[in-house]
PDB file of C-alpha atoms in Angstrom:
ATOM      1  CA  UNK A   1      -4.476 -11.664   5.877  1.00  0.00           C
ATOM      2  CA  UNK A   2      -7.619  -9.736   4.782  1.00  0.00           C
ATOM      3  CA  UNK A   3      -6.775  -6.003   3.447  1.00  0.00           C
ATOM      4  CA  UNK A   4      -9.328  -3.462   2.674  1.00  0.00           C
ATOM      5  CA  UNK A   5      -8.378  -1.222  -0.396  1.00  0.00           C
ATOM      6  CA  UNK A   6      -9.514   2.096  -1.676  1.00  0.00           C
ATOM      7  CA  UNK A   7     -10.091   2.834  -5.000  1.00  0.00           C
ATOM      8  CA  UNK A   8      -9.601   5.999  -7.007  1.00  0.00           C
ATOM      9  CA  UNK A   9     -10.051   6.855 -10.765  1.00  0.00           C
ATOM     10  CA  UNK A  10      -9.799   9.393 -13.220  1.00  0.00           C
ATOM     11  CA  UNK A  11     -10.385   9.392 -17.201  1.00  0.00           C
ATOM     12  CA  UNK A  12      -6.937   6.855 -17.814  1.00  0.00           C
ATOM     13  CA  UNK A  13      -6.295   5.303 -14.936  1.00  0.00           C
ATOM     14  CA  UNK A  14      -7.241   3.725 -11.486  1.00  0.00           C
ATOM     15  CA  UNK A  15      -5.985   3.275  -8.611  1.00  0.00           C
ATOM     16  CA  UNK A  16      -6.046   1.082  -5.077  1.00  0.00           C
ATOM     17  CA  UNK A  17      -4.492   1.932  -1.591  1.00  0.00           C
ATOM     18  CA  UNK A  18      -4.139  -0.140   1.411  1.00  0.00           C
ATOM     19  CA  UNK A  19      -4.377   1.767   4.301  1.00  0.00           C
ATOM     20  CA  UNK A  20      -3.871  -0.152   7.056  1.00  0.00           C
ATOM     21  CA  UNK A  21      -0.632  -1.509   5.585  1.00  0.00           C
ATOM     22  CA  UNK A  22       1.764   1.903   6.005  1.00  0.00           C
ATOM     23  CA  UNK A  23      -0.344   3.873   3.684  1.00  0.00           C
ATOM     24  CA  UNK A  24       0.626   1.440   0.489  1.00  0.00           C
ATOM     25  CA  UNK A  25      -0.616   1.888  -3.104  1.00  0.00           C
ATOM     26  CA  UNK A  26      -1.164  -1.292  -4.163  1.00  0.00           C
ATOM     27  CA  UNK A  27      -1.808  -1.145  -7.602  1.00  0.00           C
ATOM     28  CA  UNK A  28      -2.027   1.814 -10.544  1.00  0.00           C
ATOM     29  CA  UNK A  29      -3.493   1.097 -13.875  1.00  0.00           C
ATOM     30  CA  UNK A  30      -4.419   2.029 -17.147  1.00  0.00           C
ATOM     31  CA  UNK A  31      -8.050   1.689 -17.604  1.00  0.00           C
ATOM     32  CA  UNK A  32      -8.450   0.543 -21.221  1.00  0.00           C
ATOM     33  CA  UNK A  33      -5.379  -2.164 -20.952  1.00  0.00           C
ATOM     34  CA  UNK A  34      -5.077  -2.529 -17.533  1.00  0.00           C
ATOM     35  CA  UNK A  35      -1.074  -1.942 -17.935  1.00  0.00           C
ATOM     36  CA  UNK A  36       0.771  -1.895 -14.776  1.00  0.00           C
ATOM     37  CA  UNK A  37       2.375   1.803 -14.343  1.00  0.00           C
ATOM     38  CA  UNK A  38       3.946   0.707 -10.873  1.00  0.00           C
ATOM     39  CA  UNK A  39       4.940  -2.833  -9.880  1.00  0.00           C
ATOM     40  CA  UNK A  40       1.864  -5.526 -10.472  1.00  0.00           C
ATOM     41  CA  UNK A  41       0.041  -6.577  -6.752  1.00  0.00           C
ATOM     42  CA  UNK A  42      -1.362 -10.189  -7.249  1.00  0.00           C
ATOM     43  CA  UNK A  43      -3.631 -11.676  -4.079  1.00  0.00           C
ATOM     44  CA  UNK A  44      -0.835 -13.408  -2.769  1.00  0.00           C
ATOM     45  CA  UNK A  45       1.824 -10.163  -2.112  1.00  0.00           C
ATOM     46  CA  UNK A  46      -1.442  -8.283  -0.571  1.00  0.00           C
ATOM     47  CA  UNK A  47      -2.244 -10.934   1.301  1.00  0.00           C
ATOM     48  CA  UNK A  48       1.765 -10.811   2.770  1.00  0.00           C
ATOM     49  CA  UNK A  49       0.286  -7.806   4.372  1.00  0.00           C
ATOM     50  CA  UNK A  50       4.317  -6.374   4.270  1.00  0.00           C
ATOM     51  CA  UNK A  51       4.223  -2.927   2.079  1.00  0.00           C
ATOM     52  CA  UNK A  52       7.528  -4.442   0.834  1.00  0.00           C
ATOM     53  CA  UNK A  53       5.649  -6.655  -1.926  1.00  0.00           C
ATOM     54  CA  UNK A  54       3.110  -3.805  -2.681  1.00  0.00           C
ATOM     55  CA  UNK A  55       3.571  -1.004  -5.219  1.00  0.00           C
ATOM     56  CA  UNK A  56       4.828   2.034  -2.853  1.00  0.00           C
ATOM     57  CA  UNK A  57       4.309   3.131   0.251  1.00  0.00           C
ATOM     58  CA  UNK A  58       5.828   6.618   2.453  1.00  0.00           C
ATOM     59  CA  UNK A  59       8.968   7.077   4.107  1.00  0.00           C
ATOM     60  CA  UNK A  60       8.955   8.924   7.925  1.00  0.00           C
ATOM     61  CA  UNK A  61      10.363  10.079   9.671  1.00  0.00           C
ATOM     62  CA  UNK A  62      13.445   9.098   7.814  1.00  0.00           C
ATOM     63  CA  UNK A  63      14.288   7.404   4.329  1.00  0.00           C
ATOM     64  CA  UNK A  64      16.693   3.971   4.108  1.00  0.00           C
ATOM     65  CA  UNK A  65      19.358   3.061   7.045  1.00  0.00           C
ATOM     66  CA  UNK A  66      20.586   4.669  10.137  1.00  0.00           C
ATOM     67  CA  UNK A  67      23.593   3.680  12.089  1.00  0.00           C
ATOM     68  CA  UNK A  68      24.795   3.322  15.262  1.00  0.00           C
ATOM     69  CA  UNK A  69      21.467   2.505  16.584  1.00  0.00           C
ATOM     70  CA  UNK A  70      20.196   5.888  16.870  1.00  0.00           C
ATOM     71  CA  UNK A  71      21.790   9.668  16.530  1.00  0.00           C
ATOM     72  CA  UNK A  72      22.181  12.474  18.578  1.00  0.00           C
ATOM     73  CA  UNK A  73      19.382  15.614  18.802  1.00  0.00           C
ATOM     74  CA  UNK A  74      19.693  18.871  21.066  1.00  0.00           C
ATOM     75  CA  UNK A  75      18.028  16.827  23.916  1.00  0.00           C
ATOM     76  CA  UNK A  76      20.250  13.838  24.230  1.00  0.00           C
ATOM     77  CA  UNK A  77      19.864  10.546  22.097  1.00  0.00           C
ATOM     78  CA  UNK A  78      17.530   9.345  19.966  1.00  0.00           C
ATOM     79  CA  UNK A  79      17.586   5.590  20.408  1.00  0.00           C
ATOM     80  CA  UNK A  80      16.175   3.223  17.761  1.00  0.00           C
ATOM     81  CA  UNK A  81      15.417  -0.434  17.463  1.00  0.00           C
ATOM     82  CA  UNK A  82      16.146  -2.790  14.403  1.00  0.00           C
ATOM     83  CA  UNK A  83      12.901  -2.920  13.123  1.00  0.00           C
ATOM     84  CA  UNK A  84      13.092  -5.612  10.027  1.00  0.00           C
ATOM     85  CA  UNK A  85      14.555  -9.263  10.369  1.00  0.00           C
ATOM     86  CA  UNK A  86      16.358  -8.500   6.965  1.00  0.00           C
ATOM     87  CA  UNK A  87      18.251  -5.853   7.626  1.00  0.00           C
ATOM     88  CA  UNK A  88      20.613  -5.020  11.265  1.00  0.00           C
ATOM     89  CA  UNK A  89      19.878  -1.458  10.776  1.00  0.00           C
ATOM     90  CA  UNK A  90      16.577   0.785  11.167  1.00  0.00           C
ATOM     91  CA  UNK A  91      15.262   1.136   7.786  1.00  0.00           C
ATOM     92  CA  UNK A  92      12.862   3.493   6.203  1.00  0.00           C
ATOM     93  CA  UNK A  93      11.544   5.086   9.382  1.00  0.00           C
ATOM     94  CA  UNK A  94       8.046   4.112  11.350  1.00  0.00           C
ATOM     95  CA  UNK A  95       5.473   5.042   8.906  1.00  0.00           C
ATOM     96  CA  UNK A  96       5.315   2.263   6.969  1.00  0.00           C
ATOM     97  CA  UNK A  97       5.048  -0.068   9.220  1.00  0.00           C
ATOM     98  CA  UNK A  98       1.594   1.436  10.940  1.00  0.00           C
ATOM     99  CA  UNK A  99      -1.730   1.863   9.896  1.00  0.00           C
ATOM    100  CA  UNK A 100      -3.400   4.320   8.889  1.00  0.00           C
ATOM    101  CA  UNK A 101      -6.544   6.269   9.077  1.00  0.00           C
ATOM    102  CA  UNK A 102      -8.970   7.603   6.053  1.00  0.00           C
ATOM    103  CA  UNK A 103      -9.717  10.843   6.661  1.00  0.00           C
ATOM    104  CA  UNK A 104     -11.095  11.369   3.091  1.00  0.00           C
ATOM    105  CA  UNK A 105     -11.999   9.330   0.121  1.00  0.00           C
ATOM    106  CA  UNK A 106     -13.924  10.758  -3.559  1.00  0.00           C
ATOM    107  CA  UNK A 107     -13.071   9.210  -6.751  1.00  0.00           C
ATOM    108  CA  UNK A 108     -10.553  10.737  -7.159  1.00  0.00           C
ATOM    109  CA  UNK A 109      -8.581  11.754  -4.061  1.00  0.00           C
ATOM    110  CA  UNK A 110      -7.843   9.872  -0.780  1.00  0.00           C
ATOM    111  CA  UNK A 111      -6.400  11.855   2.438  1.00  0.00           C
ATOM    112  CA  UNK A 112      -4.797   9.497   4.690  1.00  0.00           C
ATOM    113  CA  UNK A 113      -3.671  10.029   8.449  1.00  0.00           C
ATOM    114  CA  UNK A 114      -1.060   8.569  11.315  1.00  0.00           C
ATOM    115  CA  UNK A 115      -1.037   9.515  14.845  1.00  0.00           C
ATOM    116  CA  UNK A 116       2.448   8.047  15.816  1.00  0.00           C
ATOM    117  CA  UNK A 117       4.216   7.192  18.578  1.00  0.00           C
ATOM    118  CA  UNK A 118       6.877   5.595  17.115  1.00  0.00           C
ATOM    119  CA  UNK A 119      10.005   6.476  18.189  1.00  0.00           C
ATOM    120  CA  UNK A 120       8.734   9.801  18.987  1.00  0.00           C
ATOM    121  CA  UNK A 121       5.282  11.577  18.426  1.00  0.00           C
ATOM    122  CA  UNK A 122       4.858  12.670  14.932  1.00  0.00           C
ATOM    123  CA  UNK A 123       1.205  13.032  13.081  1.00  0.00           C
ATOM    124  CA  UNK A 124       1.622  12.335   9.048  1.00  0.00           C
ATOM    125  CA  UNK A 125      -0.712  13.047   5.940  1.00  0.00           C
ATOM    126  CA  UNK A 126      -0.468  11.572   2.816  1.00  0.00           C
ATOM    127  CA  UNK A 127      -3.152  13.574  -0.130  1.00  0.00           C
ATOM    128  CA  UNK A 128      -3.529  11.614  -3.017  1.00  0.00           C
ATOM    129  CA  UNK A 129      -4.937  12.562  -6.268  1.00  0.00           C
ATOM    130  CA  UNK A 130      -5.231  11.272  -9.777  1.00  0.00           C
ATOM    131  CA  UNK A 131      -6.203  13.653 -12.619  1.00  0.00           C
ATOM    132  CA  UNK A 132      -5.569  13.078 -16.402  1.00  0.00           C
ATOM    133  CA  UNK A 133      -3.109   9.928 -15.828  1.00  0.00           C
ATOM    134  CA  UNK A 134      -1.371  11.964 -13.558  1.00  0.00           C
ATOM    135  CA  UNK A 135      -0.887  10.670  -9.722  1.00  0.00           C
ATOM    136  CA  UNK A 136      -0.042  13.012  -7.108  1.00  0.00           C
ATOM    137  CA  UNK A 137       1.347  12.218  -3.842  1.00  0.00           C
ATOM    138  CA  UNK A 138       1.793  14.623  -0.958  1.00  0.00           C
ATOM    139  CA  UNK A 139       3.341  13.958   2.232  1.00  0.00           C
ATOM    140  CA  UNK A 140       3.531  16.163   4.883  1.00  0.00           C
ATOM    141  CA  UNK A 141       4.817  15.879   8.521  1.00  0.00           C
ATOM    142  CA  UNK A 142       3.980  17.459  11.682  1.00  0.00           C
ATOM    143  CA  UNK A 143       6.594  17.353  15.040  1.00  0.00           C
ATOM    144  CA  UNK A 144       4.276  16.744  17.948  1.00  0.00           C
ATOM    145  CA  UNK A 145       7.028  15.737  21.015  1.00  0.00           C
ATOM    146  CA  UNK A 146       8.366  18.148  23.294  1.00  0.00           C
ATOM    147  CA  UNK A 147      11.574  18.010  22.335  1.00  0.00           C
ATOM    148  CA  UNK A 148      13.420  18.716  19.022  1.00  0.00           C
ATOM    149  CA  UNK A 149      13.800  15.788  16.692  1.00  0.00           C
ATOM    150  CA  UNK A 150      15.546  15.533  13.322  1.00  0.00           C
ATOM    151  CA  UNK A 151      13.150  14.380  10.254  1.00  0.00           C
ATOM    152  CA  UNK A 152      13.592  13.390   6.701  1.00  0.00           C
ATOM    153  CA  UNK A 153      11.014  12.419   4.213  1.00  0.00           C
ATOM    154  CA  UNK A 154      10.524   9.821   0.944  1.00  0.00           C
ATOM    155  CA  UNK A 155       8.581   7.856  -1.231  1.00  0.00           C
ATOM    156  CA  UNK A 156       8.977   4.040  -1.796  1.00  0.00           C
ATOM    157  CA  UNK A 157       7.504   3.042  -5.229  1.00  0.00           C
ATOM    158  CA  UNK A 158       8.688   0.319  -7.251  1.00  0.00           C
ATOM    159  CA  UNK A 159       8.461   0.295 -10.875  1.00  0.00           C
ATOM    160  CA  UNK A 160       8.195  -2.574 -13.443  1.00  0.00           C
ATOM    161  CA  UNK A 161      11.496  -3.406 -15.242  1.00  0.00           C
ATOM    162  CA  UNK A 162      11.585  -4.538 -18.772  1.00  0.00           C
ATOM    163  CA  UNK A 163      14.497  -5.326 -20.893  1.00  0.00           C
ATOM    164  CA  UNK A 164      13.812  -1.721 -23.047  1.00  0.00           C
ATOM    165  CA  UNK A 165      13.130   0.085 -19.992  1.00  0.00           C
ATOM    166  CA  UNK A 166      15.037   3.897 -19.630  1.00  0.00           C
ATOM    167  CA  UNK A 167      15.334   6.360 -17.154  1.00  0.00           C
ATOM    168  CA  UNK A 168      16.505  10.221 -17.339  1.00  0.00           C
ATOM    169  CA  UNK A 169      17.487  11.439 -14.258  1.00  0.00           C
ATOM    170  CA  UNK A 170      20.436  13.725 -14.031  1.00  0.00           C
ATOM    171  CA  UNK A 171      22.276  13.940 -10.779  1.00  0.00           C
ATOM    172  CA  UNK A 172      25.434  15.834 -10.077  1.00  0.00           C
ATOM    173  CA  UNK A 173      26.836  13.316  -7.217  1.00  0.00           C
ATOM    174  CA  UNK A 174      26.464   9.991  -5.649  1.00  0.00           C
ATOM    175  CA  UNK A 175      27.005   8.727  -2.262  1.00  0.00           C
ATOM    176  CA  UNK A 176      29.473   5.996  -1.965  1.00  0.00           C
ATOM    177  CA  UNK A 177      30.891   3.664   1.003  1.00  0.00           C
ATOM    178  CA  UNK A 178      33.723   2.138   2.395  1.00  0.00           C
ATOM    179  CA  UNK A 179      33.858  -1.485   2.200  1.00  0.00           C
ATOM    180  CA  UNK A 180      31.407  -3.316   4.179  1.00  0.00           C
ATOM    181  CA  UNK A 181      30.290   0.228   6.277  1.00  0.00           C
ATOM    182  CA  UNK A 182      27.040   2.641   4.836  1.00  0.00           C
ATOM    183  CA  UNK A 183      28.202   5.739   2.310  1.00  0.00           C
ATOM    184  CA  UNK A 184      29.745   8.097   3.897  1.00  0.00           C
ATOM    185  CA  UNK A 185      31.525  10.421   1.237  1.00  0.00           C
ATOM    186  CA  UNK A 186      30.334  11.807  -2.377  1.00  0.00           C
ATOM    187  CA  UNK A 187      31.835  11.605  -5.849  1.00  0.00           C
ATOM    188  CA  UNK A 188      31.141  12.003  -9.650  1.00  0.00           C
ATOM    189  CA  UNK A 189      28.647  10.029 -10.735  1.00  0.00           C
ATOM    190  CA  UNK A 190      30.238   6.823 -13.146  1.00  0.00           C
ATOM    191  CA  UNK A 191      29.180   6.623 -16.951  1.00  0.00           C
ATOM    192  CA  UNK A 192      26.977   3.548 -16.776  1.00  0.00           C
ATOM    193  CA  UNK A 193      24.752   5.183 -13.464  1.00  0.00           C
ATOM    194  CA  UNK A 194      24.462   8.557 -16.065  1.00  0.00           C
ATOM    195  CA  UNK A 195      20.767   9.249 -16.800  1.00  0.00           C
ATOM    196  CA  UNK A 196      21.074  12.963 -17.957  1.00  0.00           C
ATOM    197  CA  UNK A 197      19.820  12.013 -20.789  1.00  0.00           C
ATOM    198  CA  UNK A 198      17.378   9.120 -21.548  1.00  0.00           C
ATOM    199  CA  UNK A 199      19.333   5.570 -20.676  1.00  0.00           C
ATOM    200  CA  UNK A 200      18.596   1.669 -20.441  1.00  0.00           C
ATOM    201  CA  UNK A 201      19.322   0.715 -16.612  1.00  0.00           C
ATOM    202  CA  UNK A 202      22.723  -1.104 -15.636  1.00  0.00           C
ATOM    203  CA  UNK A 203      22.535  -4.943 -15.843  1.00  0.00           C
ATOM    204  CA  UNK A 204      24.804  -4.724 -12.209  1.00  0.00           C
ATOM    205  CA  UNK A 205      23.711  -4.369  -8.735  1.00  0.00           C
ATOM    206  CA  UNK A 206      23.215  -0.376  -8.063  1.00  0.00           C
ATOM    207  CA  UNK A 207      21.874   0.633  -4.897  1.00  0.00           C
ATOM    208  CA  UNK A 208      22.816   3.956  -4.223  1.00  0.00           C
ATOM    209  CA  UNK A 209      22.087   7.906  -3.475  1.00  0.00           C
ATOM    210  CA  UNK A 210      22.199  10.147  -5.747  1.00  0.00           C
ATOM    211  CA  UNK A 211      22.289  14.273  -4.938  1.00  0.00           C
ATOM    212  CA  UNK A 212      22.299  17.356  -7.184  1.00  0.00           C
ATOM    213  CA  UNK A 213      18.661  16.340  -8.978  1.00  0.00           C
ATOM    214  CA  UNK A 214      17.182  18.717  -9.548  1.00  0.00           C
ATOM    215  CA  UNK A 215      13.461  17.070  -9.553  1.00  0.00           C
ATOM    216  CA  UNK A 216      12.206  15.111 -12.384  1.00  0.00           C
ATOM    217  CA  UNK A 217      12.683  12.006 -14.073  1.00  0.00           C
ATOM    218  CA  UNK A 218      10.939  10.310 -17.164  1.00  0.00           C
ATOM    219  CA  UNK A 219      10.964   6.473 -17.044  1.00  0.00           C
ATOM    220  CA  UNK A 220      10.075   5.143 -20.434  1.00  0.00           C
ATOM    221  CA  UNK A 221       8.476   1.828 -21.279  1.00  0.00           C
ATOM    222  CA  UNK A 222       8.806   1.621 -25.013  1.00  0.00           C
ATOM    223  CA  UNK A 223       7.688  -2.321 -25.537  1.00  0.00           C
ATOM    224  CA  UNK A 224       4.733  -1.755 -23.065  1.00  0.00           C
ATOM    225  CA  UNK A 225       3.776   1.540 -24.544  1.00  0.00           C
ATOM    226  CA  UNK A 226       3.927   4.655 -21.918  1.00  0.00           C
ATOM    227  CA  UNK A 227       5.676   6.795 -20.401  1.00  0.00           C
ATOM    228  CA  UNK A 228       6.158   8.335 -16.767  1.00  0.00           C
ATOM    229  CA  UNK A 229       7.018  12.357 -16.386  1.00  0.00           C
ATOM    230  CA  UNK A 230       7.742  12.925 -13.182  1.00  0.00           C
ATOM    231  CA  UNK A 231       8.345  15.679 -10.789  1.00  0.00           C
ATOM    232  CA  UNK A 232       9.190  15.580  -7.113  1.00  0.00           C
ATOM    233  CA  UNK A 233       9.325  19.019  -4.422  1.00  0.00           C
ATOM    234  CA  UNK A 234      11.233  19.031  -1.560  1.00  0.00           C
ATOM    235  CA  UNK A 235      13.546  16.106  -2.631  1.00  0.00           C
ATOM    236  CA  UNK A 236      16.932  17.118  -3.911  1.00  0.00           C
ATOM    237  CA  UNK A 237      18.050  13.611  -3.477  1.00  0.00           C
ATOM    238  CA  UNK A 238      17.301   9.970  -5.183  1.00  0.00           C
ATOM    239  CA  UNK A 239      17.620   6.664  -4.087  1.00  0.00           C
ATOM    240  CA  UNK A 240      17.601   4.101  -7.192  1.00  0.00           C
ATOM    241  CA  UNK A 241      17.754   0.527  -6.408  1.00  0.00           C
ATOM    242  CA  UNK A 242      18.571  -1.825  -9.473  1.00  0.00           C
ATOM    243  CA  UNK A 243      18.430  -5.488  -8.219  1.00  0.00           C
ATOM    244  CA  UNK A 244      19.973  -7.444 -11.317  1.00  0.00           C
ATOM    245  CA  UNK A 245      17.430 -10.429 -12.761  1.00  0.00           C
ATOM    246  CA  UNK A 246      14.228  -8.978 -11.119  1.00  0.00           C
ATOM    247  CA  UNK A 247      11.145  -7.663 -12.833  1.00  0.00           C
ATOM    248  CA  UNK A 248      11.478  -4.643 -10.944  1.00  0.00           C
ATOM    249  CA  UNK A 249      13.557  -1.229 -10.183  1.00  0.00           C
ATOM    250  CA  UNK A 250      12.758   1.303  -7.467  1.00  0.00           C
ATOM    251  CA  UNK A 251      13.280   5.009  -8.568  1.00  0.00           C
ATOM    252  CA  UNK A 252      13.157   7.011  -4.803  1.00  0.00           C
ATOM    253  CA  UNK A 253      12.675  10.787  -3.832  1.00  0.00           C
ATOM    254  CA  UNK A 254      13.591  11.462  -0.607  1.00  0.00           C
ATOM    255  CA  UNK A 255      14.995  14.286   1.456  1.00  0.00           C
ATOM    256  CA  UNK A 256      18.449  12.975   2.555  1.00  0.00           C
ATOM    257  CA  UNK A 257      21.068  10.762   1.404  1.00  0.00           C
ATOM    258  CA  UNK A 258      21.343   7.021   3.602  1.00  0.00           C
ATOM    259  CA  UNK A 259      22.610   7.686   7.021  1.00  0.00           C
ATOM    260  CA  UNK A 260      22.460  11.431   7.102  1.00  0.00           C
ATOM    261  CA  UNK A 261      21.795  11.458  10.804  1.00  0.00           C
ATOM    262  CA  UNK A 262      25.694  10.739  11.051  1.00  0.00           C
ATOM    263  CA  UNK A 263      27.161  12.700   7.941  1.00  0.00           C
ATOM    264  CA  UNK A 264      29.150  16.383   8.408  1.00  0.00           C
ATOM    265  CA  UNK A 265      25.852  18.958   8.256  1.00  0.00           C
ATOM    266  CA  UNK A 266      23.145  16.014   8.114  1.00  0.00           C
ATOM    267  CA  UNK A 267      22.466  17.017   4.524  1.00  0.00           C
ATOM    268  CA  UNK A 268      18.991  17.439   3.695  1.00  0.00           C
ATOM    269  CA  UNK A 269      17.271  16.506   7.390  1.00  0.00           C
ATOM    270  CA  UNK A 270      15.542  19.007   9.437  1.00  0.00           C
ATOM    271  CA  UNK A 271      15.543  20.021  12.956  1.00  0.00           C
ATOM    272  CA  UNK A 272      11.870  20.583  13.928  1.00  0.00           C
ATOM    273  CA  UNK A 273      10.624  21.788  16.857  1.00  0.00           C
ATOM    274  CA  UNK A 274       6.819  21.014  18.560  1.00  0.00           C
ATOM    275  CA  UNK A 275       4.495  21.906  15.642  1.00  0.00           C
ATOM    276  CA  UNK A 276       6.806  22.604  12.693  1.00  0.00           C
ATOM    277  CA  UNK A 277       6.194  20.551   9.351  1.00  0.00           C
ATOM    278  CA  UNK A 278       7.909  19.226   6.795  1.00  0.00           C
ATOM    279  CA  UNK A 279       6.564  18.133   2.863  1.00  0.00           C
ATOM    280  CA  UNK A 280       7.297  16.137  -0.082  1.00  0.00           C
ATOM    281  CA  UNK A 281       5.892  15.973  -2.694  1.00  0.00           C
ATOM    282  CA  UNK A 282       6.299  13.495  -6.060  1.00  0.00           C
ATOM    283  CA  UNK A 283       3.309  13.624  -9.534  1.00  0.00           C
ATOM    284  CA  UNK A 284       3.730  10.712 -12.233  1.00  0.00           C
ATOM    285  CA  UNK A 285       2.243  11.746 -15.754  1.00  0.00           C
ATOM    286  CA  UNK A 286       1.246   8.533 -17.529  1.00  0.00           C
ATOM    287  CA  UNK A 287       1.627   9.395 -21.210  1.00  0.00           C
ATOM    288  CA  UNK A 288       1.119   7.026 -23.854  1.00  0.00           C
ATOM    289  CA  UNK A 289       3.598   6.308 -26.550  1.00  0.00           C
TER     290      UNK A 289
END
């Protein structure tokens, strides 16, 4: 499939976008070396056309897996399909999975736009802006159905793995299941999934929720020379995603632990009514080493 990109630069780095494939980055780069800074997009994972091979892409109206098939809201049920062949539960909202409009585009910013009917009406914006090395992303939500839904929010990037890479992010909790089901209750975080302070990534599987954060991360890339600070708003949560042997790790901010639709108090959703908004918001500073 033929995708169109977008391209934005500053001083250090550049960047593309695909659009019309859920609002993706597809690549971000350091100008003089051309270093990767989020997972490396070669022609043949564009041309997949599946934001699930690109670099990262938004998350709306809700981040990761919901159960049951749907939840309840003040109006009665809020039914929703499967809507992956790899997965039995509906994953990482409609967003992603649409195409969206440019509704600005200068070297160095890029507005982008969704109209959505999908599974209820909901208009999105995602700003993007680089400045200095660092890459901004700002998503932002608007309820447009009559009746009151519940909405959570993310980012999906995926960053390159090496065997030095670290990662500081502290977190208080993390959200753990019963065999075979999705997490349901919290508990203290183990030693090897610690990252208050800067720590290599666990060989083993983790793919799990952490809450508590309070915001920002650094993800350090010693053998390929940089650096990410980062900083996230509105996300008190993290999803980090460690598949064992792959080349890459994905290091999430999102509004709401897996499945909150169905836990006590639907931690970190909200209820919005016609015309209310919701935002999140996540910068990466590149800084060389």
């Amino acid at each position: 499939m033929a995708v169109t990109t977008l391209h934005l630069q500053d001083r250090l780095t550049r960047l593309s976008l695909a659009p019309e494939l859920g609002a993706s980055l597809v690549n971000w780069q350091v100008k003089a070396t051309g270093q990767a800074l989020l997972r490396h997009t070669d022609a043949a994972a564009l041309a997949s056309a599946t934001p699930r091979r690109l670099a990262c892409y938004p998350l709306a109206p809700w981040s990761n897996r919901v159960a049951e098939g749907g939840y309840a809201r003040p109006h009665g049920w809020q039914a929703l399909a499967q809507n992956t062949e790899h997965d039995p539960y509906p994953i990482h909202g409609s967003a992603w999975q649409q195409a969206w409009h440019v509704a600005h585009h200068s070297d160095r910013r890029a507005r982008l736009t969704l109209d959505s009917a999908v599974p209820f009406a909901y208009q999105a914006t995602l700003d993007i802006h680089l400045h200095e090395g660092c890459l901004t992303l700002d998503l932002h939500v608007t309820h447009r159905d009559d009746s009151a839904n519940w909405y959570g929010l993310g980012l999906h990037p995926y960053f390159p793995r090496y065997p030095d890479t670290r990662l500081s992010a502290p977190a208080r909790q993390v959200w753990l299941a019963e065999a075979g089901r999705l997490p349901s209750y919290q508990a203290t975080v183990p030693e090897p999934w610690r990252f208050e302070a800067l720590g290599h990534l666990p060989e083993t599987l983790v793919d799990h929720a952490f809450s508590g954060w309070p915001g920002h991360c650094v993800i350090e890339q010693p053998g390929a020379g940089y650096r990410l600070a980062c900083r996230a708003s509105g996300a008190e949560h993290f999803l980090l995603f460690c598949p064992p042997g792959q080349g890459f790790f994905c290091f999430e901010p999102v509004s709401h632990p897996v499945n909150a639709h169905h836990l006590p108090g639907r931690p970190g959703l909200r209820l919005l009514q016609q015309g209310d908004t919701m935002s999140l918001g996540f910068s990466m500073q590149y800084q060389a080493l």
